Short mmCIF file of C-alpha atoms in Angstrom, two decimals:
data_model
loop_
_atom_site.label_atom_id
_atom_site.label_comp_id
_atom_site.label_asym_id
_atom_site.label_seq_id
_atom_site.Cartn_x
_atom_site.Cartn_y
_atom_site.Cartn_z
CA MET A 1 -0.09 0.01 0.12
CA ILE A 2 1.42 3.40 -1.14
CA ALA A 3 0.53 6.11 1.06
CA PRO A 4 -1.41 8.37 -0.63
CA LEU A 5 0.30 11.50 -0.43
CA VAL A 6 3.53 9.64 -2.09
CA ILE A 7 1.01 9.42 -5.35
CA PHE A 8 0.13 12.82 -4.96
CA ASP A 9 3.73 13.95 -4.77
CA LEU A 10 4.55 11.87 -8.20
CA LEU A 11 1.30 13.42 -10.05
CA LEU A 12 2.52 17.06 -8.76
CA ALA A 13 6.37 16.05 -10.53
CA LEU A 14 4.76 14.75 -13.70
CA THR A 15 2.53 17.50 -14.11
CA ILE A 16 5.60 20.21 -13.25
CA VAL A 17 7.60 18.04 -16.26
CA ALA A 18 4.70 18.00 -18.46
CA LEU A 19 3.36 21.93 -18.06
CA ALA A 20 7.55 22.53 -18.49
CA VAL A 21 7.58 20.74 -21.69
CA ALA A 22 4.01 22.68 -22.71
CA VAL A 23 5.26 26.09 -22.19
CA LEU A 24 8.78 25.25 -24.29
CA CYS A 25 6.41 23.49 -27.42
CA LEU A 26 3.34 26.04 -27.77
CA ARG A 27 3.38 27.94 -30.41
CA ASP A 28 0.82 30.88 -29.32
CA LEU A 29 2.60 32.89 -27.60
CA PHE A 30 -0.55 33.82 -25.14
CA ALA A 31 -1.30 30.29 -24.48
CA MET A 32 2.50 29.80 -23.43
CA ILE A 33 2.36 32.82 -20.99
CA VAL A 34 -0.81 31.31 -19.59
CA VAL A 35 0.79 27.74 -19.25
CA PHE A 36 4.06 29.38 -17.84
CA ILE A 37 1.61 31.14 -15.01
CA ILE A 38 0.12 27.64 -14.46
CA PHE A 39 3.77 26.27 -13.95
CA GLY A 40 4.76 28.83 -11.54
CA LEU A 41 1.36 27.83 -9.35
CA VAL A 42 2.10 24.20 -9.76
CA SER A 43 5.65 24.71 -8.60
CA ALA A 44 4.18 26.71 -5.64
CA LEU A 45 2.17 24.11 -4.34
CA ALA A 46 5.52 21.53 -4.88
CA TRP A 47 7.30 24.04 -2.65
CA VAL A 48 4.84 23.67 0.03
CA ARG A 49 5.25 19.70 -0.41
CA LEU A 50 8.40 20.35 0.40
CA SER A 51 7.92 22.01 3.59
CA ALA A 52 9.11 25.22 2.15
CA PRO A 53 6.46 27.90 2.31
CA ASP A 54 8.70 30.65 2.02
CA VAL A 55 9.95 29.55 -1.04
CA ALA A 56 6.42 28.62 -2.32
CA LEU A 57 5.17 32.36 -1.28
CA ALA A 58 8.21 34.12 -3.27
CA GLU A 59 7.19 31.67 -6.27
CA ALA A 60 3.64 32.44 -6.39
CA ALA A 61 4.21 36.13 -6.17
CA ILE A 62 6.89 36.63 -8.09
CA GLY A 63 7.64 33.98 -10.17
CA THR A 64 4.09 33.58 -11.05
CA GLY A 65 2.41 36.87 -10.21
CA VAL A 66 4.55 39.76 -10.99
CA THR A 67 6.44 37.91 -13.88
CA GLY A 68 2.98 36.84 -15.52
CA ALA A 69 1.74 40.19 -15.44
CA LEU A 70 4.81 41.37 -17.12
CA LEU A 71 4.95 39.19 -19.60
CA LEU A 72 1.12 39.62 -20.64
CA LYS A 73 2.43 43.43 -21.06
CA THR A 74 4.98 42.90 -22.92
CA LEU A 75 2.98 40.92 -25.25
CA HIS A 76 0.52 43.49 -25.47
CA HIS A 77 3.21 46.22 -26.26
CA LEU A 78 4.59 43.63 -28.80
CA ARG A 79 1.42 43.20 -30.56
CA TYR A 80 -0.76 46.30 -30.51
CA VAL A 81 1.86 49.31 -29.69
CA THR A 82 4.99 48.96 -31.35
CA GLY A 83 3.57 46.80 -34.16
CA ARG A 84 6.66 44.25 -34.06
CA LEU A 85 4.27 41.54 -34.71
CA GLY A 86 2.27 41.38 -38.03
CA GLN A 87 -1.57 40.84 -37.86
CA ASN A 88 -0.92 36.95 -38.34
CA ALA A 89 1.77 36.80 -35.66
CA ALA A 90 -0.65 38.84 -33.39
CA ARG A 91 -3.34 35.91 -33.59
CA GLY A 92 -0.88 33.62 -32.84
CA LEU A 93 1.07 31.03 -34.51
CA THR A 94 4.13 31.95 -36.96
CA ALA A 95 7.63 33.21 -35.41
CA MET A 96 8.47 36.94 -37.01
CA ALA A 97 11.57 35.30 -38.67
CA PRO A 98 13.78 31.94 -37.95
CA VAL A 99 16.15 31.50 -35.62
CA PRO A 100 19.45 31.13 -36.88
CA VAL A 101 21.06 27.71 -36.11
CA ALA A 102 24.13 28.93 -34.42
CA VAL A 103 21.84 30.87 -32.03
CA LEU A 104 19.97 27.80 -31.39
CA LEU A 105 22.84 25.45 -31.15
CA ALA A 106 24.87 27.97 -28.40
CA ASN A 107 21.37 28.28 -26.37
CA ALA A 108 21.21 24.24 -26.16
CA ALA A 109 24.80 23.68 -25.60
CA PHE A 110 24.32 26.65 -22.78
CA CYS A 111 21.11 24.73 -21.53
CA GLY A 112 22.92 21.53 -21.47
CA LEU A 113 25.63 22.63 -19.48
CA ILE A 114 23.57 24.17 -16.39
CA THR A 115 21.67 20.90 -16.48
CA LEU A 116 25.04 19.02 -16.40
CA GLY A 117 26.39 21.45 -13.67
CA LEU A 118 23.02 21.07 -11.82
CA ALA A 119 23.46 17.29 -12.02
CA VAL A 120 26.91 17.24 -10.93
CA ALA A 121 26.07 19.33 -7.83
CA PHE A 122 23.21 17.36 -7.28
CA LEU A 123 24.85 13.67 -7.11
CA GLY A 124 28.15 15.16 -5.65
CA ALA A 125 25.98 16.41 -2.62
CA PRO A 126 26.19 14.44 0.66
CA ALA A 127 22.52 12.81 0.70
CA ALA A 128 20.47 13.96 3.36
CA GLY A 129 23.09 15.58 5.40
CA PRO A 130 22.94 17.86 8.19
CA GLY A 131 22.98 20.79 6.47
CA PHE A 132 23.18 24.29 8.40
CA GLU A 133 20.12 24.16 10.61
CA GLY A 134 22.08 23.46 13.57
CA LEU A 135 23.96 26.47 13.32
CA VAL A 136 21.00 28.77 12.26
CA ALA A 137 19.23 27.34 15.20
CA GLN A 138 22.24 28.05 17.66
CA ALA A 139 22.51 31.99 16.34
CA MET A 140 19.22 32.62 16.34
CA PRO A 141 19.32 34.39 19.72
CA GLN A 142 21.82 36.87 17.90
CA SER A 143 19.35 37.85 14.89
CA GLY A 144 16.68 39.50 16.74
CA VAL A 145 13.76 37.73 14.62
CA GLU A 146 11.97 34.70 14.99
CA HIS A 147 11.98 32.92 11.80
CA SER A 148 14.70 31.13 10.55
CA VAL A 149 14.32 31.95 6.82
CA THR A 150 14.41 35.77 7.66
CA ALA A 151 17.64 35.57 9.64
CA VAL A 152 19.21 34.03 7.38
CA LEU A 153 18.52 35.92 4.57
CA LEU A 154 18.53 39.52 6.53
CA ASN A 155 20.91 38.56 9.21
CA PHE A 156 23.52 35.97 8.82
CA ARG A 157 23.61 36.90 5.05
CA ALA A 158 22.55 40.48 4.91
CA TYR A 159 25.41 41.44 2.64
CA ASP A 160 24.74 38.96 0.03
CA THR A 161 20.89 40.02 0.07
CA LEU A 162 21.92 43.86 0.22
CA MET A 163 23.81 42.84 -3.31
CA GLU A 164 20.78 41.54 -4.89
CA VAL A 165 18.77 44.66 -4.12
CA VAL A 166 21.66 46.54 -5.95
CA VAL A 167 21.29 43.99 -8.72
CA LEU A 168 17.80 45.16 -8.66
CA LEU A 169 18.58 48.88 -8.63
CA ALA A 170 20.74 48.26 -11.53
CA ALA A 171 18.31 46.45 -13.47
CA VAL A 172 15.73 49.22 -13.04
CA ILE A 173 18.50 51.59 -14.39
CA ALA A 174 19.05 49.56 -17.54
CA VAL A 175 15.17 49.15 -17.87
CA TRP A 176 15.05 53.20 -18.14
CA GLN A 177 17.83 53.29 -20.64
CA ILE A 178 16.13 51.28 -22.86
CA GLU A 179 12.54 52.74 -22.13
CA ARG A 180 13.15 56.12 -22.62
CA GLY A 181 9.64 57.14 -24.20
CA LEU A 182 6.46 56.51 -22.45
CA SER A 183 3.97 54.08 -23.76
CA GLU A 184 1.31 55.73 -25.80
CA ALA A 185 -0.50 52.63 -25.57
CA PRO A 186 -4.54 53.02 -25.49
CA ALA A 187 -5.81 51.52 -22.36
CA PRO A 188 -8.03 48.95 -23.00
CA VAL A 189 -11.89 49.66 -22.11
CA MET A 190 -12.37 47.51 -18.83
CA GLY A 191 -15.70 48.33 -17.60
CA VAL A 192 -17.15 49.48 -14.23
CA VAL A 193 -17.28 45.89 -12.85
CA TRP A 194 -13.27 46.43 -13.04
CA GLN A 195 -13.19 49.73 -11.52
CA GLY A 196 -15.05 48.92 -8.92
CA PHE A 197 -12.91 45.76 -8.32
CA ALA A 198 -9.84 47.67 -8.21
CA ARG A 199 -10.98 50.15 -6.01
CA LEU A 200 -11.78 47.39 -3.25
CA ALA A 201 -8.78 45.25 -4.07
CA LEU A 202 -6.04 48.21 -3.87
CA PRO A 203 -6.12 49.11 -0.43
CA VAL A 204 -6.42 45.55 0.49
CA ILE A 205 -3.40 44.32 -1.67
CA VAL A 206 -1.34 47.24 0.12
CA VAL A 207 -2.14 45.92 3.74
CA VAL A 208 -1.42 42.27 2.88
CA GLY A 209 1.99 43.14 1.23
CA THR A 210 2.64 45.13 4.63
CA TYR A 211 1.55 42.32 6.67
CA LEU A 212 3.67 39.76 4.72
CA LEU A 213 6.65 42.12 5.36
CA TRP A 214 5.75 42.66 9.16
CA VAL A 215 5.02 38.60 9.36
CA GLY A 216 8.22 37.68 7.96
CA ALA A 217 9.80 38.31 11.51
CA GLU A 218 8.10 35.15 12.61
CA ALA A 219 6.45 33.09 10.10
CA PRO A 220 6.62 32.50 6.57
CA GLY A 221 6.95 35.93 4.68
CA GLY A 222 8.86 38.55 4.16
CA ALA A 223 10.59 41.30 2.25
CA PHE A 224 10.62 39.74 -1.27
CA GLN A 225 7.14 38.90 -0.83
CA GLY A 226 5.73 41.78 0.70
CA GLY A 227 7.71 43.52 -2.34
CA ALA A 228 5.83 41.85 -4.98
CA MET A 229 3.02 42.40 -3.66
CA LEU A 230 3.54 46.18 -3.30
CA ALA A 231 4.51 45.58 -7.28
CA ALA A 232 1.28 44.21 -8.03
CA VAL A 233 -0.11 47.27 -6.65
CA GLY A 234 1.92 49.35 -8.93
CA LEU A 235 0.92 46.67 -11.89
CA LEU A 236 -2.75 47.14 -11.07
CA LEU A 237 -2.15 51.24 -11.00
CA LEU A 238 -0.54 51.58 -14.23
CA LEU A 239 -3.21 48.90 -15.75
CA THR A 240 -5.93 50.77 -14.71
CA ARG A 241 -4.45 53.95 -15.76
CA ALA A 242 -5.22 55.34 -12.05
CA TYR A 243 -1.98 56.52 -12.37
CA VAL A 244 -0.18 57.36 -15.78
CA PRO A 245 3.68 58.35 -15.45
CA GLN A 246 4.64 61.68 -16.13
CA PRO A 247 7.96 62.80 -17.18
CA GLY A 248 8.17 65.27 -13.79
CA HIS A 249 7.68 61.93 -11.82
CA ARG A 250 10.82 60.43 -12.90
CA GLY A 251 13.14 62.26 -10.38
CA LEU A 252 10.81 61.45 -7.49
CA ALA A 253 11.02 57.82 -8.54
CA ARG A 254 14.49 57.75 -9.03
CA GLY A 255 15.02 59.16 -5.54
CA ALA A 256 12.68 56.16 -4.17
CA PHE A 257 14.71 53.59 -5.57
CA VAL A 258 18.28 54.99 -4.44
CA LEU A 259 16.41 55.67 -1.06
CA GLY A 260 15.00 52.33 -0.90
CA THR A 261 18.43 50.72 -1.26
CA ALA A 262 19.93 53.05 0.80
CA ALA A 263 17.44 52.31 3.82
CA PHE A 264 18.09 48.76 3.25
CA CYS A 265 21.72 49.04 3.97
CA ALA A 266 21.23 51.20 6.87
CA GLY A 267 17.97 49.47 8.46
CA GLY A 268 19.04 45.83 8.97
CA PRO A 269 16.09 43.56 9.54
CA SER A 270 13.09 46.21 8.81
CA GLY A 271 14.80 47.62 6.01
CA GLY A 272 12.81 48.80 3.34
CA GLN A 273 13.35 46.72 0.16
CA ARG A 274 11.41 47.94 -2.36
CA GLY A 275 10.96 44.77 -4.37
CA PRO A 276 10.76 44.47 -8.15
CA ARG A 277 9.07 47.08 -9.11
CA GLY A 278 10.85 48.32 -12.00
CA LEU A 279 8.46 49.48 -15.01
CA MET B 1 -16.35 14.83 14.35
CA LEU B 2 -15.29 18.65 13.25
CA GLU B 3 -12.46 17.19 11.10
CA GLY B 4 -14.78 14.43 9.56
CA PHE B 5 -17.18 17.17 8.52
CA GLY B 6 -14.82 19.62 7.42
CA ALA B 7 -13.01 16.93 5.17
CA ILE B 8 -16.84 16.10 3.82
CA LEU B 9 -17.26 19.87 2.87
CA ILE B 10 -13.85 19.72 1.03
CA ALA B 11 -14.78 16.70 -0.96
CA MET B 12 -18.05 18.32 -2.20
CA GLY B 13 -15.86 21.45 -2.94
CA ALA B 14 -13.81 18.99 -5.14
CA VAL B 15 -16.54 17.45 -6.76
CA PHE B 16 -17.94 20.75 -7.83
CA PHE B 17 -14.60 21.74 -9.18
CA VAL B 18 -14.32 18.59 -11.60
CA ALA B 19 -17.94 19.80 -12.58
CA GLY B 20 -16.78 22.92 -13.66
CA THR B 21 -13.30 21.48 -15.12
CA VAL B 22 -15.82 19.18 -17.19
CA GLY B 23 -18.11 22.01 -18.26
CA LEU B 24 -15.04 23.86 -19.64
CA LEU B 25 -13.61 21.19 -21.63
CA ARG B 26 -16.98 19.60 -23.24
CA PHE B 27 -18.86 22.82 -23.73
CA PRO B 28 -18.95 24.51 -27.04
CA ASP B 29 -18.28 28.20 -26.84
CA ILE B 30 -16.51 30.68 -24.67
CA PHE B 31 -20.10 31.96 -22.97
CA CYS B 32 -21.12 28.54 -21.86
CA ARG B 33 -17.55 27.73 -20.35
CA LEU B 34 -18.00 30.89 -18.48
CA HIS B 35 -21.14 29.68 -17.27
CA ALA B 36 -19.94 25.83 -16.04
CA LEU B 37 -16.81 27.58 -14.35
CA THR B 38 -18.57 30.71 -12.31
CA LYS B 39 -21.05 28.73 -11.35
CA ALA B 40 -19.66 25.70 -10.19
CA ASP B 41 -16.15 26.97 -8.94
CA GLY B 42 -17.72 29.68 -7.15
CA LEU B 43 -19.74 26.94 -4.96
CA GLY B 44 -16.68 24.74 -4.84
CA LEU B 45 -14.55 27.42 -3.39
CA ALA B 46 -16.89 28.50 -0.80
CA LEU B 47 -17.63 24.69 0.11
CA ILE B 48 -13.58 24.10 0.37
CA ALA B 49 -13.14 27.43 2.09
CA LEU B 50 -15.81 26.26 4.51
CA GLY B 51 -14.20 22.91 5.12
CA VAL B 52 -10.64 24.51 5.77
CA ALA B 53 -12.13 26.95 7.99
CA LEU B 54 -13.47 24.33 10.32
CA LEU B 55 -10.31 22.50 9.81
CA ALA B 56 -8.21 25.89 10.98
CA GLY B 57 -8.63 25.35 14.27
CA THR B 58 -8.28 28.83 15.54
CA ALA B 59 -10.47 32.00 15.31
CA GLY B 60 -7.91 33.82 13.68
CA ALA B 61 -6.98 31.51 10.86
CA ALA B 62 -10.43 31.00 10.14
CA PHE B 63 -10.92 34.76 9.71
CA ARG B 64 -8.18 34.83 7.66
CA VAL B 65 -9.40 31.58 5.43
CA ALA B 66 -12.70 33.67 5.11
CA LEU B 67 -10.59 36.84 3.99
CA VAL B 68 -9.11 34.82 1.35
CA TRP B 69 -12.10 33.37 0.05
CA PHE B 70 -14.04 37.01 -0.40
CA PHE B 71 -11.20 37.94 -2.22
CA VAL B 72 -10.82 35.39 -4.38
CA ALA B 73 -14.83 34.87 -5.35
CA ILE B 74 -14.79 38.81 -6.30
CA ALA B 75 -11.61 38.62 -8.19
CA SER B 76 -12.73 35.24 -10.16
CA ALA B 77 -16.13 37.12 -10.79
CA THR B 78 -14.34 40.65 -12.12
CA CYS B 79 -12.04 37.79 -14.25
CA SER B 80 -14.83 36.41 -15.71
CA HIS B 81 -16.86 39.52 -16.28
CA LEU B 82 -13.81 40.83 -18.20
CA ILE B 83 -13.11 37.67 -20.13
CA ALA B 84 -16.86 37.63 -21.29
CA ARG B 85 -16.51 41.65 -21.84
CA TYR B 86 -13.64 40.85 -24.00
CA ALA B 87 -15.16 38.28 -26.01
CA ARG B 88 -18.27 40.51 -26.48
CA HIS B 89 -17.12 43.71 -27.12
CA GLY B 90 -13.08 43.33 -28.01
CA ALA B 91 -10.69 45.24 -26.76
CA GLY B 92 -11.95 48.78 -27.06
CA GLY B 93 -15.84 47.78 -27.02
CA VAL B 94 -18.73 49.52 -25.53
CA PRO B 95 -18.59 51.17 -22.09
#
């Protein structure tokens, strides 16, 4: 008799692999993004089964929610604004231009190298070793927070996390360099029901994001997940056209990003990490 | 007793989700599919949330489950409305 949860886990793993294959094989860009979002949600479920609710929250919020929204926005931009994809391509099927064989081969080689490296690392790792749990548990009183993941992320390896925040800042700067002009895309008319929903949901998302940040001190949650929720607020504001970026606001936004990073340098555990909010 | 009741509620909710999914796969056009999904999944979600709230134990956790239910319900209703609206009017449709 196999335990029912083992069967569930096997089904989950098979589903994840099947979804990954589906993402790669689909030709329709929109369907691809939708399947990618489903893939993220199912992998979040897998992280829950692996008893890693922190990673599950991050996967659901950042890897699925924010990334999915950004991908959809990019697709909308490509199809209807810049007109880079033709009318036929906008309906779905054909790629714009055939990809050169050399690029394909180089990509395949890189993917193979990464898979090989992962396999070597996985097979070379000690099977079910003790890990760092004992060390972390010993050092917990010094950290000032009660949740071990937050302690590791923001206290014991604060320099690494700080560097990640700086990388985010660099990414934002790069995005601003690329996207010099403001998008003139006409907002899709979405109707009163949507506006009412946005009006109801926006304040609640702000509260939930702040709650995630706050609860990170003693339970799963924390800066990255909370930051992703706040980024969702930004996306909703942009999508509903409740806020239209003005050229005059750019200085303010730049200041806010630098201030966020500086506050993280200064603040330690409760540092105001701004999340992947680069738009 | 309470655990058993919660499990029964969750199982009933799962049945409604399966029914909604069958409708999504079998029905001919987008409006019929939305009809199947919104009705069945709305009821299934309510049953599952009720079952989880019973299993949750503390009042605070039950309250959070109720909040999650409320927002998922109105979000899915809004999404269905947007899909139906897009199918009927297109992107720049009649307000």
